């Protein structure tokens, strides 16, 4: 159920204030007239109205102040939460963009492979060993892939920090901490280098290793989107 806005709360307070004022006048009139046994003079009616307005105002002032403060605090907390949510979303966009960039680098690297070297099962297959001219001529491109891996690590670390801060301001620290720990484990599975599985003696092996990393990065992106971004965007939309 959605929380009532300030206008609705003020209307409620106004309604109950009027009810209180009317009840006060009725009870006061009954008491002053000794339960309708004598008529009240004009000055007595005036005093009754004056006292009723004074007591009603005394009742209304703290209630109105409390409502205004509560609404301000609620709006402030919502604004802070939304700011952190947007920060998470923007960093996620950077993370996603960096993964797309490393994917494009991989495509460029894959396009360097000549047709006679693509099919390992082909009897005419020509391996591309580490001393091949491809490595020498395109060393910068190959290095850019590994540099992009380091960039992804840095971007992901910032994203994790933003997610944790969002968990604090959104009062979801325990839930977010569990998600963050899961994402850390998944990221380490992608990033931790295994000398045996990540070693290569020719170019196609390098491409296979890089293709696997790119695919795992995309899976990690999907995990972040599913576990954090989707609900975060729904929260922003609801506000």
JSON list of C-alpha atoms in Angstrom, two decimals:
[
{"chain": "A", "resi": 1, "resn": "UNK", "atom": "CA", "xyz": [0.00, 0.00, 0.00]},
{"chain": "A", "resi": 2, "resn": "UNK", "atom": "CA", "xyz": [1.38, 3.39, -0.97]},
{"chain": "A", "resi": 3, "resn": "UNK", "atom": "CA", "xyz": [2.05, 5.90, 1.76]},
{"chain": "A", "resi": 4, "resn": "UNK", "atom": "CA", "xyz": [-0.26, 8.89, 1.83]},
{"chain": "A", "resi": 5, "resn": "UNK", "atom": "CA", "xyz": [1.18, 12.13, 0.58]},
{"chain": "A", "resi": 6, "resn": "UNK", "atom": "CA", "xyz": [1.35, 15.35, 2.56]},
{"chain": "A", "resi": 7, "resn": "UNK", "atom": "CA", "xyz": [-1.81, 16.81, 1.02]},
{"chain": "A", "resi": 8, "resn": "UNK", "atom": "CA", "xyz": [-3.88, 13.81, 2.08]},
{"chain": "A", "resi": 9, "resn": "UNK", "atom": "CA", "xyz": [-2.44, 13.96, 5.60]},
{"chain": "A", "resi": 10, "resn": "UNK", "atom": "CA", "xyz": [-3.26, 17.66, 5.89]},
{"chain": "A", "resi": 11, "resn": "UNK", "atom": "CA", "xyz": [-6.82, 17.00, 4.74]},
{"chain": "A", "resi": 12, "resn": "UNK", "atom": "CA", "xyz": [-7.17, 14.32, 7.42]},
{"chain": "A", "resi": 13, "resn": "UNK", "atom": "CA", "xyz": [-5.82, 16.65, 10.09]},
{"chain": "A", "resi": 14, "resn": "UNK", "atom": "CA", "xyz": [-8.17, 19.40, 8.95]},
{"chain": "A", "resi": 15, "resn": "UNK", "atom": "CA", "xyz": [-11.12, 17.04, 9.07]},
{"chain": "A", "resi": 16, "resn": "UNK", "atom": "CA", "xyz": [-10.38, 15.78, 12.58]},
{"chain": "A", "resi": 17, "resn": "UNK", "atom": "CA", "xyz": [-9.61, 19.33, 13.74]},
{"chain": "A", "resi": 18, "resn": "UNK", "atom": "CA", "xyz": [-13.08, 20.46, 12.66]},
{"chain": "A", "resi": 19, "resn": "UNK", "atom": "CA", "xyz": [-14.60, 17.41, 14.35]},
{"chain": "A", "resi": 20, "resn": "UNK", "atom": "CA", "xyz": [-12.67, 18.19, 17.53]},
{"chain": "A", "resi": 21, "resn": "UNK", "atom": "CA", "xyz": [-13.77, 21.83, 17.44]},
{"chain": "A", "resi": 22, "resn": "UNK", "atom": "CA", "xyz": [-17.43, 20.92, 16.93]},
{"chain": "A", "resi": 23, "resn": "UNK", "atom": "CA", "xyz": [-17.36, 18.32, 19.70]},
{"chain": "A", "resi": 24, "resn": "UNK", "atom": "CA", "xyz": [-15.70, 20.80, 22.03]},
{"chain": "A", "resi": 25, "resn": "UNK", "atom": "CA", "xyz": [-18.42, 23.36, 21.32]},
{"chain": "A", "resi": 26, "resn": "UNK", "atom": "CA", "xyz": [-21.17, 20.79, 21.89]},
{"chain": "A", "resi": 27, "resn": "UNK", "atom": "CA", "xyz": [-19.70, 19.49, 25.14]},
{"chain": "A", "resi": 28, "resn": "UNK", "atom": "CA", "xyz": [-18.81, 23.00, 26.29]},
{"chain": "A", "resi": 29, "resn": "UNK", "atom": "CA", "xyz": [-22.29, 24.29, 25.55]},
{"chain": "A", "resi": 30, "resn": "UNK", "atom": "CA", "xyz": [-23.88, 21.39, 27.42]},
{"chain": "A", "resi": 31, "resn": "UNK", "atom": "CA", "xyz": [-21.68, 22.00, 30.45]},
{"chain": "A", "resi": 32, "resn": "UNK", "atom": "CA", "xyz": [-22.09, 25.78, 30.45]},
{"chain": "A", "resi": 33, "resn": "UNK", "atom": "CA", "xyz": [-25.87, 25.52, 30.01]},
{"chain": "A", "resi": 34, "resn": "UNK", "atom": "CA", "xyz": [-26.12, 22.87, 32.72]},
{"chain": "A", "resi": 35, "resn": "UNK", "atom": "CA", "xyz": [-27.32, 20.35, 30.18]},
{"chain": "A", "resi": 36, "resn": "UNK", "atom": "CA", "xyz": [-29.60, 22.80, 28.38]},
{"chain": "A", "resi": 37, "resn": "UNK", "atom": "CA", "xyz": [-31.32, 23.92, 31.60]},
{"chain": "A", "resi": 38, "resn": "UNK", "atom": "CA", "xyz": [-30.45, 27.59, 31.04]},
{"chain": "A", "resi": 39, "resn": "UNK", "atom": "CA", "xyz": [-29.69, 29.73, 27.98]},
{"chain": "A", "resi": 40, "resn": "UNK", "atom": "CA", "xyz": [-26.19, 31.12, 27.50]},
{"chain": "A", "resi": 41, "resn": "UNK", "atom": "CA", "xyz": [-25.55, 34.81, 27.25]},
{"chain": "A", "resi": 42, "resn": "UNK", "atom": "CA", "xyz": [-23.79, 36.27, 24.23]},
{"chain": "A", "resi": 43, "resn": "UNK", "atom": "CA", "xyz": [-20.56, 36.89, 26.11]},
{"chain": "A", "resi": 44, "resn": "UNK", "atom": "CA", "xyz": [-20.60, 33.29, 27.37]},
{"chain": "A", "resi": 45, "resn": "UNK", "atom": "CA", "xyz": [-21.02, 32.02, 23.81]},
{"chain": "A", "resi": 46, "resn": "UNK", "atom": "CA", "xyz": [-18.16, 34.28, 22.76]},
{"chain": "A", "resi": 47, "resn": "UNK", "atom": "CA", "xyz": [-15.92, 32.89, 25.51]},
{"chain": "A", "resi": 48, "resn": "UNK", "atom": "CA", "xyz": [-16.87, 29.36, 24.53]},
{"chain": "A", "resi": 49, "resn": "UNK", "atom": "CA", "xyz": [-15.96, 30.00, 20.89]},
{"chain": "A", "resi": 50, "resn": "UNK", "atom": "CA", "xyz": [-12.73, 31.76, 21.88]},
{"chain": "A", "resi": 51, "resn": "UNK", "atom": "CA", "xyz": [-11.67, 28.92, 24.16]},
{"chain": "A", "resi": 52, "resn": "UNK", "atom": "CA", "xyz": [-12.59, 26.37, 21.52]},
{"chain": "A", "resi": 53, "resn": "UNK", "atom": "CA", "xyz": [-10.51, 28.10, 18.88]},
{"chain": "A", "resi": 54, "resn": "UNK", "atom": "CA", "xyz": [-7.58, 28.48, 21.27]},
{"chain": "A", "resi": 55, "resn": "UNK", "atom": "CA", "xyz": [-7.60, 24.85, 22.34]},
{"chain": "A", "resi": 56, "resn": "UNK", "atom": "CA", "xyz": [-8.04, 23.68, 18.74]},
{"chain": "A", "resi": 57, "resn": "UNK", "atom": "CA", "xyz": [-5.12, 25.84, 17.62]},
{"chain": "A", "resi": 58, "resn": "UNK", "atom": "CA", "xyz": [-2.99, 24.50, 20.46]},
{"chain": "A", "resi": 59, "resn": "UNK", "atom": "CA", "xyz": [-3.85, 20.99, 19.33]},
{"chain": "A", "resi": 60, "resn": "UNK", "atom": "CA", "xyz": [-3.33, 21.73, 15.64]},
{"chain": "A", "resi": 61, "resn": "UNK", "atom": "CA", "xyz": [0.08, 23.45, 15.84]},
{"chain": "A", "resi": 62, "resn": "UNK", "atom": "CA", "xyz": [2.19, 20.50, 17.09]},
{"chain": "A", "resi": 63, "resn": "UNK", "atom": "CA", "xyz": [0.33, 18.04, 14.87]},
{"chain": "A", "resi": 64, "resn": "UNK", "atom": "CA", "xyz": [0.97, 20.19, 11.79]},
{"chain": "A", "resi": 65, "resn": "UNK", "atom": "CA", "xyz": [4.63, 20.64, 12.75]},
{"chain": "A", "resi": 66, "resn": "UNK", "atom": "CA", "xyz": [5.03, 16.90, 13.22]},
{"chain": "A", "resi": 67, "resn": "UNK", "atom": "CA", "xyz": [3.43, 16.18, 9.84]},
{"chain": "A", "resi": 68, "resn": "UNK", "atom": "CA", "xyz": [5.60, 18.71, 8.04]},
{"chain": "A", "resi": 69, "resn": "UNK", "atom": "CA", "xyz": [8.76, 17.42, 9.68]},
{"chain": "A", "resi": 70, "resn": "UNK", "atom": "CA", "xyz": [7.84, 13.79, 9.02]},
{"chain": "A", "resi": 71, "resn": "UNK", "atom": "CA", "xyz": [7.08, 14.56, 5.38]},
{"chain": "A", "resi": 72, "resn": "UNK", "atom": "CA", "xyz": [10.34, 16.51, 4.98]},
{"chain": "A", "resi": 73, "resn": "UNK", "atom": "CA", "xyz": [12.31, 13.66, 6.53]},
{"chain": "A", "resi": 74, "resn": "UNK", "atom": "CA", "xyz": [10.57, 11.12, 4.32]},
{"chain": "A", "resi": 75, "resn": "UNK", "atom": "CA", "xyz": [11.18, 13.18, 1.18]},
{"chain": "A", "resi": 76, "resn": "UNK", "atom": "CA", "xyz": [14.80, 13.79, 2.16]},
{"chain": "A", "resi": 77, "resn": "UNK", "atom": "CA", "xyz": [15.44, 10.09, 2.76]},
{"chain": "A", "resi": 78, "resn": "UNK", "atom": "CA", "xyz": [13.77, 9.24, -0.54]},
{"chain": "A", "resi": 79, "resn": "UNK", "atom": "CA", "xyz": [15.88, 11.83, -2.36]},
{"chain": "A", "resi": 80, "resn": "UNK", "atom": "CA", "xyz": [19.12, 10.51, -0.85]},
{"chain": "A", "resi": 81, "resn": "UNK", "atom": "CA", "xyz": [18.12, 6.93, -1.67]},
{"chain": "A", "resi": 82, "resn": "UNK", "atom": "CA", "xyz": [17.27, 7.86, -5.25]},
{"chain": "A", "resi": 83, "resn": "UNK", "atom": "CA", "xyz": [20.58, 9.69, -5.67]},
{"chain": "A", "resi": 84, "resn": "UNK", "atom": "CA", "xyz": [22.49, 6.58, -4.60]},
{"chain": "A", "resi": 85, "resn": "UNK", "atom": "CA", "xyz": [20.26, 4.42, -6.80]},
{"chain": "A", "resi": 86, "resn": "UNK", "atom": "CA", "xyz": [21.05, 6.60, -9.81]},
{"chain": "A", "resi": 87, "resn": "UNK", "atom": "CA", "xyz": [24.73, 6.41, -8.94]},
{"chain": "A", "resi": 88, "resn": "UNK", "atom": "CA", "xyz": [24.54, 2.61, -8.99]},
{"chain": "A", "resi": 89, "resn": "UNK", "atom": "CA", "xyz": [22.68, 2.65, -12.30]},
{"chain": "A", "resi": 90, "resn": "UNK", "atom": "CA", "xyz": [25.19, 5.03, -13.94]},
{"chain": "A", "resi": 91, "resn": "UNK", "atom": "CA", "xyz": [28.11, 2.91, -12.77]},
{"chain": "A", "resi": 92, "resn": "UNK", "atom": "CA", "xyz": [26.35, -0.18, -14.08]},
{"chain": "A", "resi": 93, "resn": "UNK", "atom": "CA", "xyz": [26.12, 1.55, -17.46]},
{"chain": "A", "resi": 94, "resn": "UNK", "atom": "CA", "xyz": [29.89, 2.16, -17.32]},
{"chain": "A", "resi": 95, "resn": "UNK", "atom": "CA", "xyz": [30.42, -1.50, -16.42]},
{"chain": "A", "resi": 96, "resn": "UNK", "atom": "CA", "xyz": [28.21, -2.63, -19.31]},
{"chain": "A", "resi": 97, "resn": "UNK", "atom": "CA", "xyz": [29.93, -0.24, -21.73]},
{"chain": "A", "resi": 98, "resn": "UNK", "atom": "CA", "xyz": [33.37, -1.54, -20.72]},
{"chain": "A", "resi": 99, "resn": "UNK", "atom": "CA", "xyz": [32.25, -5.12, -21.37]},
{"chain": "A", "resi": 100, "resn": "UNK", "atom": "CA", "xyz": [30.98, -4.09, -24.79]},
{"chain": "A", "resi": 101, "resn": "UNK", "atom": "CA", "xyz": [34.33, -2.47, -25.51]},
{"chain": "A", "resi": 102, "resn": "UNK", "atom": "CA", "xyz": [36.29, -5.61, -24.63]},
{"chain": "A", "resi": 103, "resn": "UNK", "atom": "CA", "xyz": [33.88, -7.58, -26.80]},
{"chain": "A", "resi": 104, "resn": "UNK", "atom": "CA", "xyz": [34.68, -5.31, -29.75]},
{"chain": "A", "resi": 105, "resn": "UNK", "atom": "CA", "xyz": [38.41, -5.77, -29.13]},
{"chain": "A", "resi": 106, "resn": "UNK", "atom": "CA", "xyz": [37.88, -9.53, -29.19]},
{"chain": "A", "resi": 107, "resn": "UNK", "atom": "CA", "xyz": [36.04, -9.25, -32.52]},
{"chain": "A", "resi": 108, "resn": "UNK", "atom": "CA", "xyz": [38.95, -7.28, -33.96]},
{"chain": "A", "resi": 109, "resn": "UNK", "atom": "CA", "xyz": [41.37, -9.93, -32.74]},
{"chain": "A", "resi": 110, "resn": "UNK", "atom": "CA", "xyz": [39.23, -12.68, -34.22]},
{"chain": "A", "resi": 111, "resn": "UNK", "atom": "CA", "xyz": [39.13, -10.94, -37.59]},
{"chain": "A", "resi": 112, "resn": "UNK", "atom": "CA", "xyz": [42.92, -11.18, -37.79]},
{"chain": "A", "resi": 113, "resn": "UNK", "atom": "CA", "xyz": [42.78, -14.95, -38.19]},
{"chain": "A", "resi": 114, "resn": "UNK", "atom": "CA", "xyz": [43.25, -16.02, -41.83]},
{"chain": "A", "resi": 115, "resn": "UNK", "atom": "CA", "xyz": [40.84, -18.62, -43.22]},
{"chain": "A", "resi": 116, "resn": "UNK", "atom": "CA", "xyz": [43.49, -21.33, -43.43]},
{"chain": "A", "resi": 117, "resn": "UNK", "atom": "CA", "xyz": [44.06, -21.05, -39.68]},
{"chain": "A", "resi": 118, "resn": "UNK", "atom": "CA", "xyz": [40.49, -21.07, -38.42]},
{"chain": "A", "resi": 119, "resn": "UNK", "atom": "CA", "xyz": [39.57, -24.75, -38.55]},
{"chain": "A", "resi": 120, "resn": "UNK", "atom": "CA", "xyz": [41.84, -26.89, -36.40]},
{"chain": "A", "resi": 121, "resn": "UNK", "atom": "CA", "xyz": [40.34, -30.05, -37.86]},
{"chain": "A", "resi": 122, "resn": "UNK", "atom": "CA", "xyz": [41.24, -29.05, -41.38]},
{"chain": "A", "resi": 123, "resn": "UNK", "atom": "CA", "xyz": [44.22, -30.97, -42.71]},
{"chain": "A", "resi": 124, "resn": "UNK", "atom": "CA", "xyz": [45.52, -27.73, -44.22]},
{"chain": "A", "resi": 125, "resn": "UNK", "atom": "CA", "xyz": [45.22, -25.90, -40.91]},
{"chain": "A", "resi": 126, "resn": "UNK", "atom": "CA", "xyz": [48.12, -23.52, -40.29]},
{"chain": "A", "resi": 127, "resn": "UNK", "atom": "CA", "xyz": [48.72, -22.82, -36.59]},
{"chain": "A", "resi": 128, "resn": "UNK", "atom": "CA", "xyz": [49.53, -19.26, -35.56]},
{"chain": "A", "resi": 129, "resn": "UNK", "atom": "CA", "xyz": [52.34, -19.62, -33.05]},
{"chain": "A", "resi": 130, "resn": "UNK", "atom": "CA", "xyz": [53.65, -16.97, -30.69]},
{"chain": "A", "resi": 131, "resn": "UNK", "atom": "CA", "xyz": [56.40, -15.99, -33.11]},
{"chain": "A", "resi": 132, "resn": "UNK", "atom": "CA", "xyz": [53.88, -15.35, -35.90]},
{"chain": "A", "resi": 133, "resn": "UNK", "atom": "CA", "xyz": [53.76, -11.90, -37.45]},
{"chain": "A", "resi": 134, "resn": "UNK", "atom": "CA", "xyz": [50.19, -11.42, -36.14]},
{"chain": "A", "resi": 135, "resn": "UNK", "atom": "CA", "xyz": [51.51, -11.10, -32.60]},
{"chain": "A", "resi": 136, "resn": "UNK", "atom": "CA", "xyz": [54.17, -8.63, -33.65]},
{"chain": "A", "resi": 137, "resn": "UNK", "atom": "CA", "xyz": [52.02, -6.48, -35.92]},
{"chain": "A", "resi": 138, "resn": "UNK", "atom": "CA", "xyz": [49.01, -6.36, -33.60]},
{"chain": "A", "resi": 139, "resn": "UNK", "atom": "CA", "xyz": [50.69, -6.37, -30.22]},
{"chain": "A", "resi": 140, "resn": "UNK", "atom": "CA", "xyz": [48.93, -3.14, -29.18]},
{"chain": "A", "resi": 141, "resn": "UNK", "atom": "CA", "xyz": [45.52, -4.62, -29.97]},
{"chain": "A", "resi": 142, "resn": "UNK", "atom": "CA", "xyz": [46.27, -7.78, -27.99]},
{"chain": "A", "resi": 143, "resn": "UNK", "atom": "CA", "xyz": [47.57, -5.76, -25.05]},
{"chain": "A", "resi": 144, "resn": "UNK", "atom": "CA", "xyz": [44.48, -3.55, -25.15]},
{"chain": "A", "resi": 145, "resn": "UNK", "atom": "CA", "xyz": [42.36, -6.62, -24.40]},
{"chain": "A", "resi": 146, "resn": "UNK", "atom": "CA", "xyz": [44.29, -7.30, -21.19]},
{"chain": "A", "resi": 147, "resn": "UNK", "atom": "CA", "xyz": [44.26, -3.61, -20.29]},
{"chain": "A", "resi": 148, "resn": "UNK", "atom": "CA", "xyz": [40.50, -3.65, -20.70]},
{"chain": "A", "resi": 149, "resn": "UNK", "atom": "CA", "xyz": [40.31, -6.58, -18.27]},
{"chain": "A", "resi": 150, "resn": "UNK", "atom": "CA", "xyz": [42.04, -4.44, -15.65]},
{"chain": "A", "resi": 151, "resn": "UNK", "atom": "CA", "xyz": [39.66, -1.60, -16.43]},
{"chain": "A", "resi": 152, "resn": "UNK", "atom": "CA", "xyz": [36.67, -3.91, -15.96]},
{"chain": "A", "resi": 153, "resn": "UNK", "atom": "CA", "xyz": [38.05, -4.91, -12.56]},
{"chain": "A", "resi": 154, "resn": "UNK", "atom": "CA", "xyz": [38.34, -1.27, -11.51]},
{"chain": "A", "resi": 155, "resn": "UNK", "atom": "CA", "xyz": [34.87, -0.39, -12.80]},
{"chain": "A", "resi": 156, "resn": "UNK", "atom": "CA", "xyz": [33.36, -3.43, -11.08]},
{"chain": "A", "resi": 157, "resn": "UNK", "atom": "CA", "xyz": [34.98, -2.52, -7.75]},
{"chain": "A", "resi": 158, "resn": "UNK", "atom": "CA", "xyz": [33.45, 0.95, -7.93]},
{"chain": "A", "resi": 159, "resn": "UNK", "atom": "CA", "xyz": [30.08, -0.59, -8.82]},
{"chain": "A", "resi": 160, "resn": "UNK", "atom": "CA", "xyz": [30.29, -2.87, -5.79]},
{"chain": "A", "resi": 161, "resn": "UNK", "atom": "CA", "xyz": [31.05, 0.07, -3.50]},
{"chain": "A", "resi": 162, "resn": "UNK", "atom": "CA", "xyz": [28.09, 2.00, -4.91]},
{"chain": "A", "resi": 163, "resn": "UNK", "atom": "CA", "xyz": [25.83, -1.03, -4.39]},
{"chain": "A", "resi": 164, "resn": "UNK", "atom": "CA", "xyz": [26.95, -1.33, -0.76]},
{"chain": "A", "resi": 165, "resn": "UNK", "atom": "CA", "xyz": [26.32, 2.37, -0.09]},
{"chain": "A", "resi": 166, "resn": "UNK", "atom": "CA", "xyz": [22.89, 2.05, -1.66]},
{"chain": "A", "resi": 167, "resn": "UNK", "atom": "CA", "xyz": [22.16, -0.85, 0.69]},
{"chain": "A", "resi": 168, "resn": "UNK", "atom": "CA", "xyz": [23.02, 1.36, 3.66]},
{"chain": "A", "resi": 169, "resn": "UNK", "atom": "CA", "xyz": [20.87, 4.36, 2.67]},
{"chain": "A", "resi": 170, "resn": "UNK", "atom": "CA", "xyz": [18.00, 2.13, 1.53]},
{"chain": "A", "resi": 171, "resn": "UNK", "atom": "CA", "xyz": [18.09, 0.21, 4.82]},
{"chain": "A", "resi": 172, "resn": "UNK", "atom": "CA", "xyz": [18.73, -3.03, 2.94]},
{"chain": "A", "resi": 173, "resn": "UNK", "atom": "CA", "xyz": [22.25, -3.68, 4.14]},
{"chain": "A", "resi": 174, "resn": "UNK", "atom": "CA", "xyz": [21.80, -7.38, 4.90]},
{"chain": "A", "resi": 175, "resn": "UNK", "atom": "CA", "xyz": [20.07, -8.13, 1.60]},
{"chain": "A", "resi": 176, "resn": "UNK", "atom": "CA", "xyz": [22.53, -6.10, -0.46]},
{"chain": "A", "resi": 177, "resn": "UNK", "atom": "CA", "xyz": [25.52, -7.57, 1.37]},
{"chain": "A", "resi": 178, "resn": "UNK", "atom": "CA", "xyz": [24.41, -11.07, 0.37]},
{"chain": "A", "resi": 179, "resn": "UNK", "atom": "CA", "xyz": [24.04, -10.02, -3.26]},
{"chain": "A", "resi": 180, "resn": "UNK", "atom": "CA", "xyz": [27.41, -8.23, -3.22]},
{"chain": "A", "resi": 181, "resn": "UNK", "atom": "CA", "xyz": [29.17, -11.31, -1.83]},
{"chain": "A", "resi": 182, "resn": "UNK", "atom": "CA", "xyz": [27.60, -13.45, -4.54]},
{"chain": "A", "resi": 183, "resn": "UNK", "atom": "CA", "xyz": [28.75, -11.04, -7.25]},
{"chain": "A", "resi": 184, "resn": "UNK", "atom": "CA", "xyz": [32.27, -10.97, -5.81]},
{"chain": "A", "resi": 185, "resn": "UNK", "atom": "CA", "xyz": [32.46, -14.76, -6.02]},
{"chain": "A", "resi": 186, "resn": "UNK", "atom": "CA", "xyz": [31.20, -14.73, -9.61]},
{"chain": "A", "resi": 187, "resn": "UNK", "atom": "CA", "xyz": [33.65, -12.00, -10.59]},
{"chain": "A", "resi": 188, "resn": "UNK", "atom": "CA", "xyz": [36.57, -13.86, -9.03]},
{"chain": "A", "resi": 189, "resn": "UNK", "atom": "CA", "xyz": [35.62, -16.93, -11.05]},
{"chain": "A", "resi": 190, "resn": "UNK", "atom": "CA", "xyz": [36.06, -14.85, -14.19]},
{"chain": "A", "resi": 191, "resn": "UNK", "atom": "CA", "xyz": [39.10, -12.85, -13.13]},
{"chain": "A", "resi": 192, "resn": "UNK", "atom": "CA", "xyz": [41.30, -15.32, -11.28]},
{"chain": "A", "resi": 193, "resn": "UNK", "atom": "CA", "xyz": [43.96, -16.51, -13.66]},
{"chain": "A", "resi": 194, "resn": "UNK", "atom": "CA", "xyz": [44.56, -20.23, -13.99]},
{"chain": "A", "resi": 195, "resn": "UNK", "atom": "CA", "xyz": [48.01, -20.88, -15.44]},
{"chain": "A", "resi": 196, "resn": "UNK", "atom": "CA", "xyz": [46.95, -24.17, -16.96]},
{"chain": "A", "resi": 197, "resn": "UNK", "atom": "CA", "xyz": [43.65, -23.08, -18.52]},
{"chain": "A", "resi": 198, "resn": "UNK", "atom": "CA", "xyz": [44.83, -19.56, -19.45]},
{"chain": "A", "resi": 199, "resn": "UNK", "atom": "CA", "xyz": [48.12, -20.60, -21.05]},
{"chain": "A", "resi": 200, "resn": "UNK", "atom": "CA", "xyz": [48.39, -20.71, -24.81]},
{"chain": "A", "resi": 201, "resn": "UNK", "atom": "CA", "xyz": [50.96, -21.60, -27.42]},
{"chain": "A", "resi": 202, "resn": "UNK", "atom": "CA", "xyz": [49.13, -20.28, -30.45]},
{"chain": "A", "resi": 203, "resn": "UNK", "atom": "CA", "xyz": [46.70, -17.54, -31.40]},
{"chain": "A", "resi": 204, "resn": "UNK", "atom": "CA", "xyz": [43.50, -19.61, -31.60]},
{"chain": "A", "resi": 205, "resn": "UNK", "atom": "CA", "xyz": [44.02, -20.77, -28.03]},
{"chain": "A", "resi": 206, "resn": "UNK", "atom": "CA", "xyz": [44.32, -17.14, -26.96]},
{"chain": "A", "resi": 207, "resn": "UNK", "atom": "CA", "xyz": [41.07, -16.34, -28.75]},
{"chain": "A", "resi": 208, "resn": "UNK", "atom": "CA", "xyz": [39.28, -19.22, -27.04]},
{"chain": "A", "resi": 209, "resn": "UNK", "atom": "CA", "xyz": [40.44, -18.00, -23.63]},
{"chain": "A", "resi": 210, "resn": "UNK", "atom": "CA", "xyz": [39.39, -14.44, -24.41]},
{"chain": "A", "resi": 211, "resn": "UNK", "atom": "CA", "xyz": [36.02, -15.54, -25.80]},
{"chain": "A", "resi": 212, "resn": "UNK", "atom": "CA", "xyz": [35.34, -17.42, -22.58]},
{"chain": "A", "resi": 213, "resn": "UNK", "atom": "CA", "xyz": [36.18, -14.35, -20.49]},
{"chain": "A", "resi": 214, "resn": "UNK", "atom": "CA", "xyz": [33.93, -12.11, -22.58]},
{"chain": "A", "resi": 215, "resn": "UNK", "atom": "CA", "xyz": [31.04, -14.54, -22.24]},
{"chain": "A", "resi": 216, "resn": "UNK", "atom": "CA", "xyz": [31.54, -14.74, -18.47]},
{"chain": "A", "resi": 217, "resn": "UNK", "atom": "CA", "xyz": [31.60, -10.95, -18.22]},
{"chain": "A", "resi": 218, "resn": "UNK", "atom": "CA", "xyz": [28.27, -10.79, -20.03]},
{"chain": "A", "resi": 219, "resn": "UNK", "atom": "CA", "xyz": [26.84, -13.39, -17.63]},
{"chain": "A", "resi": 220, "resn": "UNK", "atom": "CA", "xyz": [28.07, -11.31, -14.72]},
{"chain": "A", "resi": 221, "resn": "UNK", "atom": "CA", "xyz": [26.45, -8.22, -16.22]},
{"chain": "A", "resi": 222, "resn": "UNK", "atom": "CA", "xyz": [23.17, -10.14, -16.48]},
{"chain": "A", "resi": 223, "resn": "UNK", "atom": "CA", "xyz": [23.49, -11.21, -12.83]},
{"chain": "A", "resi": 224, "resn": "UNK", "atom": "CA", "xyz": [23.96, -7.61, -11.72]},
{"chain": "A", "resi": 225, "resn": "UNK", "atom": "CA", "xyz": [21.00, -6.52, -13.83]},
{"chain": "A", "resi": 226, "resn": "UNK", "atom": "CA", "xyz": [18.77, -9.29, -12.47]},
{"chain": "A", "resi": 227, "resn": "UNK", "atom": "CA", "xyz": [19.75, -8.98, -8.82]},
{"chain": "A", "resi": 228, "resn": "UNK", "atom": "CA", "xyz": [20.14, -5.21, -8.48]},
{"chain": "A", "resi": 229, "resn": "UNK", "atom": "CA", "xyz": [19.29, -3.04, -11.45]},
{"chain": "A", "resi": 230, "resn": "UNK", "atom": "CA", "xyz": [15.80, -4.35, -12.22]},
{"chain": "A", "resi": 231, "resn": "UNK", "atom": "CA", "xyz": [14.47, -3.79, -8.69]},
{"chain": "A", "resi": 232, "resn": "UNK", "atom": "CA", "xyz": [16.39, -0.51, -8.44]},
{"chain": "A", "resi": 233, "resn": "UNK", "atom": "CA", "xyz": [14.70, 0.86, -11.57]},
{"chain": "A", "resi": 234, "resn": "UNK", "atom": "CA", "xyz": [11.31, -0.27, -10.29]},
{"chain": "A", "resi": 235, "resn": "UNK", "atom": "CA", "xyz": [11.97, 1.66, -7.07]},
{"chain": "A", "resi": 236, "resn": "UNK", "atom": "CA", "xyz": [12.91, 4.79, -9.00]},
{"chain": "A", "resi": 237, "resn": "UNK", "atom": "CA", "xyz": [9.84, 4.46, -11.20]},
{"chain": "A", "resi": 238, "resn": "UNK", "atom": "CA", "xyz": [7.56, 4.03, -8.18]},
{"chain": "A", "resi": 239, "resn": "UNK", "atom": "CA", "xyz": [8.93, 7.22, -6.62]}
]
